[in-house]
Short mmCIF file of C-alpha atoms in Angstrom, two decimals:
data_model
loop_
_atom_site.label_atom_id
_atom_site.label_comp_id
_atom_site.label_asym_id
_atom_site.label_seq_id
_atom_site.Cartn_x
_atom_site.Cartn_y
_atom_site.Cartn_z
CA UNK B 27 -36.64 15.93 5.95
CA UNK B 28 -35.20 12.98 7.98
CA UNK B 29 -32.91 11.84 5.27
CA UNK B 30 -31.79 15.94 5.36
CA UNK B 31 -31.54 15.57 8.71
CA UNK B 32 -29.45 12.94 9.14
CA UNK B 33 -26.86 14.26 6.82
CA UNK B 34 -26.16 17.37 8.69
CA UNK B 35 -26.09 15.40 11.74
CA UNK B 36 -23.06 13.27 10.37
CA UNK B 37 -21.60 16.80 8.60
CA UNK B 38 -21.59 17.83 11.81
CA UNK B 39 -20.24 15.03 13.58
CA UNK B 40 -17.71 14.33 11.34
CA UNK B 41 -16.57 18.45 11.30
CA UNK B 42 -16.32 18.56 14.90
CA UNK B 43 -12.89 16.93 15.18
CA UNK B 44 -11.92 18.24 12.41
CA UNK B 45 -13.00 21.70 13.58
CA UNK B 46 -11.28 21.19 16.80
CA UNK B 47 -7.90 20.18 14.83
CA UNK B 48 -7.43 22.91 12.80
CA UNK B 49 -8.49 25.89 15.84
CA UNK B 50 -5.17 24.45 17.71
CA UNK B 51 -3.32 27.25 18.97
CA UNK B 52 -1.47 28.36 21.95
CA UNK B 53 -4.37 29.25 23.68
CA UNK B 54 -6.44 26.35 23.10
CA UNK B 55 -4.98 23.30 23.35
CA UNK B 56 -5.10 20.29 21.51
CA UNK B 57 -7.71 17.91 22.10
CA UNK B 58 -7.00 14.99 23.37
CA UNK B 59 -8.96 12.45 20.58
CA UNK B 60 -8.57 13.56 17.32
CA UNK B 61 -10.16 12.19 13.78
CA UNK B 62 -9.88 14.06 10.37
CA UNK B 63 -10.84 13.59 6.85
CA UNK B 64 -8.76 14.86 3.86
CA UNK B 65 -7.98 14.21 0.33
CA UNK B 66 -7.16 15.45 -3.10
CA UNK B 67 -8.69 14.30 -6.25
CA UNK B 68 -7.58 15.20 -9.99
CA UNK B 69 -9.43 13.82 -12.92
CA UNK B 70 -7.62 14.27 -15.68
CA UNK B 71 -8.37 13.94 -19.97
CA UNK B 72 -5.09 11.79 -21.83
CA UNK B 73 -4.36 11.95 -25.27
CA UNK B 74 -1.69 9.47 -25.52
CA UNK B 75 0.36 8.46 -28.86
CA UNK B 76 3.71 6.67 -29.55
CA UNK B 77 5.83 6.59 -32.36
CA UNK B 78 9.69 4.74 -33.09
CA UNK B 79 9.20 0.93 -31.99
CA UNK B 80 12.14 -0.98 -33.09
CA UNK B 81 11.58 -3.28 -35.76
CA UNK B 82 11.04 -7.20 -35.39
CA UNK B 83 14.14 -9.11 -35.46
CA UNK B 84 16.61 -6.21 -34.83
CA UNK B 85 18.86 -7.61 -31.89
CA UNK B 86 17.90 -5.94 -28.78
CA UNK B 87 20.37 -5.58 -25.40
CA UNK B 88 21.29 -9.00 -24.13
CA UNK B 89 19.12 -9.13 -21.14
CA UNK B 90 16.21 -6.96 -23.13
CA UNK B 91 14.62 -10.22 -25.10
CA UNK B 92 13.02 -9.50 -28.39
CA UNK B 93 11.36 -7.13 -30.42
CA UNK B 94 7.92 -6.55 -30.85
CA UNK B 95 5.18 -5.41 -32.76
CA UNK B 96 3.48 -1.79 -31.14
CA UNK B 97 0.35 -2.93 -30.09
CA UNK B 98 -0.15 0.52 -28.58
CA UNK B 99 -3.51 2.89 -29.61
CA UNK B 100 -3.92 6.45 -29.59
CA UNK B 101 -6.95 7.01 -27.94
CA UNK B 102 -8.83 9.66 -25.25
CA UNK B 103 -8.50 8.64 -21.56
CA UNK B 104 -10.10 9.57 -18.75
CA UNK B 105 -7.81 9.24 -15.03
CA UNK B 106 -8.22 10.08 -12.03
CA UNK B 107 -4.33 9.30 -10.91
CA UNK B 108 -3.53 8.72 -7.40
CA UNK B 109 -6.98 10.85 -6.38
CA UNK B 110 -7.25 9.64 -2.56
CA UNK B 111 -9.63 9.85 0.18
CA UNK B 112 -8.07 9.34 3.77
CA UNK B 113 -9.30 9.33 7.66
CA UNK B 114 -6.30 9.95 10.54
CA UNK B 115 -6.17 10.89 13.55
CA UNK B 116 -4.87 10.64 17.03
CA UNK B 117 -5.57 9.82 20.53
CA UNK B 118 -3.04 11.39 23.67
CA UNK B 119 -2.09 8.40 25.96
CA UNK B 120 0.04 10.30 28.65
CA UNK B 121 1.82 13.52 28.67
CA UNK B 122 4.21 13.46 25.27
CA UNK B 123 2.84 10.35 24.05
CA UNK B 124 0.16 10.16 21.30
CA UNK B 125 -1.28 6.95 19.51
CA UNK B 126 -2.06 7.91 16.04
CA UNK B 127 -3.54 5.94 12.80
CA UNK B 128 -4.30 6.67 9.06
CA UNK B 129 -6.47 4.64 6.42
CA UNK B 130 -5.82 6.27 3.27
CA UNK B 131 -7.52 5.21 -0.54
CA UNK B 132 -6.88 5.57 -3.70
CA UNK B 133 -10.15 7.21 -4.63
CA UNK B 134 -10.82 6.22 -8.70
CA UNK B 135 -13.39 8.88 -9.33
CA UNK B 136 -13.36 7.96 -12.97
CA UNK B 137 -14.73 4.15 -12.13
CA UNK B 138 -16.32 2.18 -9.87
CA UNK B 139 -12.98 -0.29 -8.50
CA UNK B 140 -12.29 1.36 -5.60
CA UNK B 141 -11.11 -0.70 -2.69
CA UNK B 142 -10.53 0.82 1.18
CA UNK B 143 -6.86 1.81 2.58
CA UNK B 144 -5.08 0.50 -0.37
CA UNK B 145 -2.63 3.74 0.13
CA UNK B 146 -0.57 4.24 3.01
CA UNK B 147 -2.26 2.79 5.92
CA UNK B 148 -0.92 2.50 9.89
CA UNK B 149 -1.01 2.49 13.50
CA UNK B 150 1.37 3.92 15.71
CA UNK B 151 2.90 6.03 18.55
CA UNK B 152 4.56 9.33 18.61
CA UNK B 153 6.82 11.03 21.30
CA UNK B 154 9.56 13.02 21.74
CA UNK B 155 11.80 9.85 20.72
CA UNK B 156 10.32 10.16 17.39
CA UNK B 157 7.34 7.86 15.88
CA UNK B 158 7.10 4.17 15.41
CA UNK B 159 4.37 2.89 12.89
CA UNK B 160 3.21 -1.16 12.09
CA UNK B 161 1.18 -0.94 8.76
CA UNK B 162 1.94 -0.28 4.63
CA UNK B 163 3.62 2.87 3.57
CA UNK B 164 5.85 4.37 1.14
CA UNK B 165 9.68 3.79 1.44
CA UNK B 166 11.46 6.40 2.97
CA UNK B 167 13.74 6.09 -0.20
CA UNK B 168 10.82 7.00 -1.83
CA UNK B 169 10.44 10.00 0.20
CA UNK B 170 13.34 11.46 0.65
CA UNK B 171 13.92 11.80 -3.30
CA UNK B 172 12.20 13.12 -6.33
CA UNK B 173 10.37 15.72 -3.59
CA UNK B 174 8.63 18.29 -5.46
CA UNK B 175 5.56 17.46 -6.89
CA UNK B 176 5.18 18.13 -10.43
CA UNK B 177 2.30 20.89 -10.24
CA UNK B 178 0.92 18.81 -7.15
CA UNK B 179 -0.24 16.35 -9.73
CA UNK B 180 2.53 13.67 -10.41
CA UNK B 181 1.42 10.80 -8.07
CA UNK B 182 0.57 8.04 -11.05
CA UNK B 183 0.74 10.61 -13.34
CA UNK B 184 1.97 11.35 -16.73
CA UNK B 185 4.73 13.44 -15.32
CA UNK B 186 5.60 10.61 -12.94
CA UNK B 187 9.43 10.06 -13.04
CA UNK B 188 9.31 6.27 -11.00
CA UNK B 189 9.63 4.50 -14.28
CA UNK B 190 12.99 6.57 -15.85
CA UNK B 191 14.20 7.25 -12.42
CA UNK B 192 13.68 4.31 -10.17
CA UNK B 193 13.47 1.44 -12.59
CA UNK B 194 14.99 -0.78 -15.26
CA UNK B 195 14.05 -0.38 -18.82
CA UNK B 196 13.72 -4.00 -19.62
CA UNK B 197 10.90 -6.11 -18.27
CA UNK B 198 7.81 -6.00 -16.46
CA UNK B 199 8.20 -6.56 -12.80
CA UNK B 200 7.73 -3.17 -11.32
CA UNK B 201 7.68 -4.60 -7.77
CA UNK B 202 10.66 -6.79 -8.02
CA UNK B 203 12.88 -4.08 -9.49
CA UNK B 204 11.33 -0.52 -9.07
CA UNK B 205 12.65 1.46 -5.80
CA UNK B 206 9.50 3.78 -5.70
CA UNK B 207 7.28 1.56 -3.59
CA UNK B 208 4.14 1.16 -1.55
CA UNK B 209 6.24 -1.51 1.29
CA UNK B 210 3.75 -4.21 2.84
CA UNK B 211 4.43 -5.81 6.31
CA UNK B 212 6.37 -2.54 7.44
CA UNK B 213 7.78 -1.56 10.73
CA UNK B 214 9.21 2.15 10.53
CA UNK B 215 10.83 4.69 12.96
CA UNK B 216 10.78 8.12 12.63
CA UNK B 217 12.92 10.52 14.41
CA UNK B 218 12.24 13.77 15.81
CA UNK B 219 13.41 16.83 14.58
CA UNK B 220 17.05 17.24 15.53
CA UNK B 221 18.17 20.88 14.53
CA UNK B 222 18.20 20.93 10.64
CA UNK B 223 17.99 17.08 10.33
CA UNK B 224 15.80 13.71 10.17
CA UNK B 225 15.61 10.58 9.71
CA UNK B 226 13.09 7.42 8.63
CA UNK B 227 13.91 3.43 8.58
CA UNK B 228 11.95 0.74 7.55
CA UNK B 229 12.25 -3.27 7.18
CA UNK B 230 8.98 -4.80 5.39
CA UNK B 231 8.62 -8.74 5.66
CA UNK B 232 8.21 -10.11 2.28
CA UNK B 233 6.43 -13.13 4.20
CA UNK B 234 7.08 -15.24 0.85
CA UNK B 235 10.00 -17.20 2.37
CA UNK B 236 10.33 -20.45 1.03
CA UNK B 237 12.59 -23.06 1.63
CA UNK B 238 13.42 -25.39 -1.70
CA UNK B 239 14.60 -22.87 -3.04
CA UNK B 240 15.85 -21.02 0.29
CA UNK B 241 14.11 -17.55 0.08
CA UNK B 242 13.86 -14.82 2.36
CA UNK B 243 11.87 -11.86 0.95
CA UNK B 244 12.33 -9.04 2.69
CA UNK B 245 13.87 -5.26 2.29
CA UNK B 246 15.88 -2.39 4.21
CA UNK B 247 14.87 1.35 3.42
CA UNK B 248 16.52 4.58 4.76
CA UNK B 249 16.44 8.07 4.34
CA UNK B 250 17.27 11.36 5.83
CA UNK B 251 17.36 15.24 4.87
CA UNK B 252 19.62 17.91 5.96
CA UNK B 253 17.65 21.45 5.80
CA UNK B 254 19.27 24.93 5.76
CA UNK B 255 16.81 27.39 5.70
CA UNK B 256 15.27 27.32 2.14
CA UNK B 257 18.44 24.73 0.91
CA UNK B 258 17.49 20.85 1.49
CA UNK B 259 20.10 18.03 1.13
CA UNK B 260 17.81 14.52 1.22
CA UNK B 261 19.65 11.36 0.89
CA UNK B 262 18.19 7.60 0.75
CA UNK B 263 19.58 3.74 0.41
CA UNK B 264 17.25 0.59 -0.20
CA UNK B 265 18.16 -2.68 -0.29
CA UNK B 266 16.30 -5.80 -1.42
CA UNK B 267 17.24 -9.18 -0.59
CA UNK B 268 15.89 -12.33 -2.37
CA UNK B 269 13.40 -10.85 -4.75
CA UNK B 270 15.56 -11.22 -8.03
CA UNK B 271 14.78 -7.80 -9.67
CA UNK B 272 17.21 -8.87 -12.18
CA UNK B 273 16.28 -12.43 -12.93
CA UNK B 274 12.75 -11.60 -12.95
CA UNK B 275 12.70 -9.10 -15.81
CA UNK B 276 15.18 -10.84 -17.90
CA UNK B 277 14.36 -13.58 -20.55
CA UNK B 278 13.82 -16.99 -18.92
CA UNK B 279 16.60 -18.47 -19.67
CA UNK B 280 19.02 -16.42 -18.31
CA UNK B 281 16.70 -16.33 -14.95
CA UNK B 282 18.58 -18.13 -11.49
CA UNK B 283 14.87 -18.06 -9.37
CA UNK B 284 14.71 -21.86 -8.99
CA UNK B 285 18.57 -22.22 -8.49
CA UNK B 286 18.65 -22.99 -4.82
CA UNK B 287 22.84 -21.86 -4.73
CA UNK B 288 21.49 -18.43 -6.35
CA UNK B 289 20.52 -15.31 -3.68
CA UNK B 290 19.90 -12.03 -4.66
CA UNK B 291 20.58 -8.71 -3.29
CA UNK B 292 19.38 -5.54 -5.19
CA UNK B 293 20.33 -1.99 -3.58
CA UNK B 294 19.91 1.61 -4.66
CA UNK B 295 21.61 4.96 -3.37
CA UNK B 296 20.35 7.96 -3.94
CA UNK B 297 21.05 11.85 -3.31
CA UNK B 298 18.93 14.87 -3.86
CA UNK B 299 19.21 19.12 -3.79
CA UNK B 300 16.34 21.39 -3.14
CA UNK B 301 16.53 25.45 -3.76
CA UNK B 302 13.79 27.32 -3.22
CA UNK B 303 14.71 31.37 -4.28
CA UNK B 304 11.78 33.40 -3.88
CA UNK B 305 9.40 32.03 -6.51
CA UNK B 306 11.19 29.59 -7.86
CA UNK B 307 12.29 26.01 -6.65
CA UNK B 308 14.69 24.17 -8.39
CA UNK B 309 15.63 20.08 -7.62
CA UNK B 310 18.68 17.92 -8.61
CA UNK B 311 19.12 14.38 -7.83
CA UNK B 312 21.07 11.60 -8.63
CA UNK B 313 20.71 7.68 -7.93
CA UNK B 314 22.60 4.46 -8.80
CA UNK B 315 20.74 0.98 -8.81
CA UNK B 316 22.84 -1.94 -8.95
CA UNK B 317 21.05 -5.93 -9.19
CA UNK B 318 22.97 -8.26 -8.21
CA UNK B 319 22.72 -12.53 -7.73
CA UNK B 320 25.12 -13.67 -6.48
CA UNK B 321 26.21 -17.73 -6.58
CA UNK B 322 25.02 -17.50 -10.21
CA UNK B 323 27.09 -20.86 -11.64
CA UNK B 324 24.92 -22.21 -15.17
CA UNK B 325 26.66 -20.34 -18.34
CA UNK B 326 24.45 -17.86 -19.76
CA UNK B 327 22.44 -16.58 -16.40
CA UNK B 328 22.73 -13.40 -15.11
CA UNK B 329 24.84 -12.15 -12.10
CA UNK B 330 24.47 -8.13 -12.51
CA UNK B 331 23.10 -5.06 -14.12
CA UNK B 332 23.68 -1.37 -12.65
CA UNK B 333 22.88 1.87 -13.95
CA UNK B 334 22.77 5.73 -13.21
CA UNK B 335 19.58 7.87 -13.58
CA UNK B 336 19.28 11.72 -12.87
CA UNK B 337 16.74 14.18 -13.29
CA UNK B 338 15.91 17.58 -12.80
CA UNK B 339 13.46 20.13 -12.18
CA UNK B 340 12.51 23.49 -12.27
CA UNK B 341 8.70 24.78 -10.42
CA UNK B 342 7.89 28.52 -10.34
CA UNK B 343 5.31 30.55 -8.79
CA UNK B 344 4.70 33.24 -12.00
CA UNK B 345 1.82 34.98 -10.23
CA UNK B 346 -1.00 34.22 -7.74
CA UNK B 347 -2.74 31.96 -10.38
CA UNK B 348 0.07 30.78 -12.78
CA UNK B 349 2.51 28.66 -11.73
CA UNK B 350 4.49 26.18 -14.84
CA UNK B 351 6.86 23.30 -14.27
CA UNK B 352 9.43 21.75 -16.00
CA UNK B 353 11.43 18.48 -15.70
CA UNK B 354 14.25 16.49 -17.07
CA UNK B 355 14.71 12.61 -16.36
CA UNK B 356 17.58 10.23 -17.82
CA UNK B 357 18.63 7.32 -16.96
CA UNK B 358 21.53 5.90 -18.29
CA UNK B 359 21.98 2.17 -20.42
CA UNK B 360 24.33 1.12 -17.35
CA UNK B 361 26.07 -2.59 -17.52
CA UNK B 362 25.76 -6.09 -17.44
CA UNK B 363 27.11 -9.71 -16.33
CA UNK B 364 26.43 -13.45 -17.05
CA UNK B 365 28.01 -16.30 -16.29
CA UNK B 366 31.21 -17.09 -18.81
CA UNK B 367 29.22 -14.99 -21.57
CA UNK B 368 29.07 -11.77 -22.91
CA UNK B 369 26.23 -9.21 -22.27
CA UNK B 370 25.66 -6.39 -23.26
CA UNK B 371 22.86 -3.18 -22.40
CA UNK B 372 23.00 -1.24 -26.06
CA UNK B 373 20.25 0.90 -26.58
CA UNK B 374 18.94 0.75 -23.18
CA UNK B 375 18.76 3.94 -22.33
CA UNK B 376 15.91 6.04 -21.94
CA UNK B 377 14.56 9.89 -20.59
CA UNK B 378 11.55 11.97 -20.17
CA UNK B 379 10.88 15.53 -20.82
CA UNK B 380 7.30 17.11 -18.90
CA UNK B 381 6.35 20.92 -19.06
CA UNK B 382 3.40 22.24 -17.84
CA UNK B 383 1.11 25.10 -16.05
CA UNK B 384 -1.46 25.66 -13.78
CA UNK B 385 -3.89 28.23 -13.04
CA UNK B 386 -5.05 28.53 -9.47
CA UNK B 387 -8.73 29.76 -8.22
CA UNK B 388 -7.42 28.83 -4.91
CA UNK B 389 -4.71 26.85 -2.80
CA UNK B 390 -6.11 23.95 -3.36
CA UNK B 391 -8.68 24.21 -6.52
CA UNK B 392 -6.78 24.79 -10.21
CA UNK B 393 -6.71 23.69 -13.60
CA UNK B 394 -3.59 21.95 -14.64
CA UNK B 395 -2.67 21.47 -18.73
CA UNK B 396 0.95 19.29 -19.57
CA UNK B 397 2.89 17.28 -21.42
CA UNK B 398 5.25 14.70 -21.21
CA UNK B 399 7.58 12.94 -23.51
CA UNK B 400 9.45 9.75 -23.01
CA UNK B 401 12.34 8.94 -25.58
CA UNK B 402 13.42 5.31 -25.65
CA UNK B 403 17.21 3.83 -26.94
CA UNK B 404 16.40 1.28 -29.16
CA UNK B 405 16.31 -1.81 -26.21
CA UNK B 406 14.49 0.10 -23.71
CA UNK B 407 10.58 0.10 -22.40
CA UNK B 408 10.45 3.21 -20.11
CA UNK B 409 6.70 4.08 -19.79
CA UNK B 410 4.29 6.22 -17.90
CA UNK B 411 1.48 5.53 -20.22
CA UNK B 412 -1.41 3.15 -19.25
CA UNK B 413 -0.79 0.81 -22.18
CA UNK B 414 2.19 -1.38 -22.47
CA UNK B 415 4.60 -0.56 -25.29
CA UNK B 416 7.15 -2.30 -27.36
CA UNK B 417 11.12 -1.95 -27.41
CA UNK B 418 12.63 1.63 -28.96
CA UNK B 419 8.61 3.00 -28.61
CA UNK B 420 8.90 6.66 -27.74
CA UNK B 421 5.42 7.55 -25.60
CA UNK B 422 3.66 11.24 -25.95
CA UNK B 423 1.02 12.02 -23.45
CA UNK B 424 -0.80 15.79 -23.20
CA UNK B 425 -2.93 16.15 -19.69
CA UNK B 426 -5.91 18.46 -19.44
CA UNK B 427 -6.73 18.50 -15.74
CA UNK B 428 -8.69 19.72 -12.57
CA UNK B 429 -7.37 19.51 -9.07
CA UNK B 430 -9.25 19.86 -5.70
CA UNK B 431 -8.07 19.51 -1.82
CA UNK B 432 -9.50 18.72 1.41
#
């Protein structure tokens, strides 16, 4: 009885903030502390298989290295995604001025790794100037492109599009190339609502700098969105300085990291639509990445890659309970540089092709069933599978789901 005590004590003390949060209205106002607990979790089953790797010894893309034997296994999986668990909240300091904080984890209900606040995690203040927040986060490149959520479900999903979309299709430094990032160190702004538009900015300290070789580690991310009723215009641009996305995913030999005459600068622009027409929404968007290393002087190093991705997709509403999704990804083989030497990026090219449905007992409680198809050129790695593959291996992955909200 004391043990069932106890908990409905903490239910109860944990609801009542909570409670008070959600019964905000014009009559009642809001209360001056705040704390809340919310989260989403979605197991899901994977049957993964691949199929196409290119053969040992073929001559891969110049900056791609070499072939490989598959070493990937059809199996069953069980993942729980980006499943989270967060507490926020927020505490009113003077008339328009709020502190607020979130400490947000990635919740792995399918094993026992978890660790606290891994996910986006801050402190900050928020007024009518707009917010300021010292912590981790996503990019606001991140945010402001790829916006609708395939099915609700996409976060380190199959379906995820970070790897076609935001990446190169060579390598295996995600962080030192991929513009879909967590950013560490961060200071961001975030303006108010001005009419139909807003904005986000944030520098992260890479707090790596070294100085034999002279490093400085840090990045620039921007976005914005323009929004007309139930039309949406989002923009973004990223830039990373000194963390050689290029030399770090090519073969070691063609790598300038320990030239001290080398610095990098890596950049992305990106531009997105959003429809929504009764039902259905629709999403086009378009970036180009471009890698660049400048001061590059040793034959045979590299000095530049750049390529074009775009994707599209299509969510509709069917009925009450139904709702299906479809999406499009391809990125394109883009070009190369070295120093007095040829490259070359044939067969790099890559794209992924997801459909799938949903049936909904509620807002925030439905089944979810998809698949999701990733076609490599002959050169390229693109991958949303949990296993590594090999060059040219083309990656199918069917979903069989459950999705819950608080």
């Amino acid at each position: 009885m004391q043990k069932k005590a106890l908990v409905l004590a903490l239910g109860a003390a944990l609801m009542i903030p909570s409670a008070a949060y959600a019964q905000k209205s014009k009559d009642k106002p809001e209360a001056d502390s705040v704390v809340e607990l919310y989260g989403k979790v979605y197991p899901e089953l994977i049957f993964p298989s691949s199929k196409g790797a290119t053969s040992v010894g073929t001559p891969l893309c110049t900056i791609c290295g070499s072939a490989r034997p598959s070493t990937f296994v059809s199996r069953t999986e069980l993942d729980s995604s980006n499943s989270r668990f967060g507490i926020r909240g927020h505490e009113k300091l003077a008339p328009g001025l709020k502190a607020i904080f979130q400490l947000e984890t990635q919740f792995l209900v399918d094993q026992n790794t978890t660790t606290f606040a891994t996910r986006d995690s801050f402190v900050g203040l928020a007024s009518g100037w707009g917010t300021v927040k010292l912590g981790r986060m996503d990019t606001p490149f991140k945010d402001y492109g790829d916006d609708v959520s395939f099915l609700g479900v996409s976060s380190g999903n199959i379906t995820s599009t970070s790897n076609v979309y935001r990446h190169v299709g060579f390598g295996t430094q995600n962080r030192a190339a991929r513009f879909h990032e967590r950013a560490i160190n961060v200071v961001q702004y975030e303006s108010p609502h001005l009419g139909p538009f807003e904005w986000k900015s944030q520098y992260s300290a890479g707090e790596n700098d070294t100085t034999s070789p002279p490093r400085r580690p840090h990045w620039w991310s921007h976005g914005g969105k323009l929004e007309f009723g139930n039309f949406e215009i989002l923009a973004g641009y990223e830039q990373h300085l000194d963390f050689f996305g290029l030399s770090a995913n090519a073969p070691t030999a063609m790598r300038n990291t320990t030239d001290p005459n080398v610095r990098s600068k890596d950049e992305a622009f990106e531009v997105a639509l959003k429809l929504k027409v009764g039902k259905h929404q629709f999403e086009i968007d378009a970036n180009k990445k471009r890698y660049r290393e400048n001061g590059a002087t040793v034959t045979g190093r590299v000095q530049e890659y750049k390529n074009t991705a775009y994707m599209f997709l299509y969510d509709v509403r069917l009925s009450p309970q139904w709702r299906l999704a479809f999406h499009y990804v391809k990125a394109k083989q883009g070009t190369c540089a070295r120093v007095n030497a040829v490259c070359n990026t044939d067969g790099l090219d890559g794209s992924q092709t997801s459909l799938g449905v949903a049936y909904h007992f509620s807002r925030r409680t439905y089944l979810f069933l998809m698949g999701a198809f990733i076609k490599n050129g002959y050169s390229a790695v693109y991958n949303s599978a949990a296993q590594g593959i090999a060059p040219g291996e083309d990656v199918r992955q069917i979903a069989a789901g459950i999705h819950t909200a608080f």
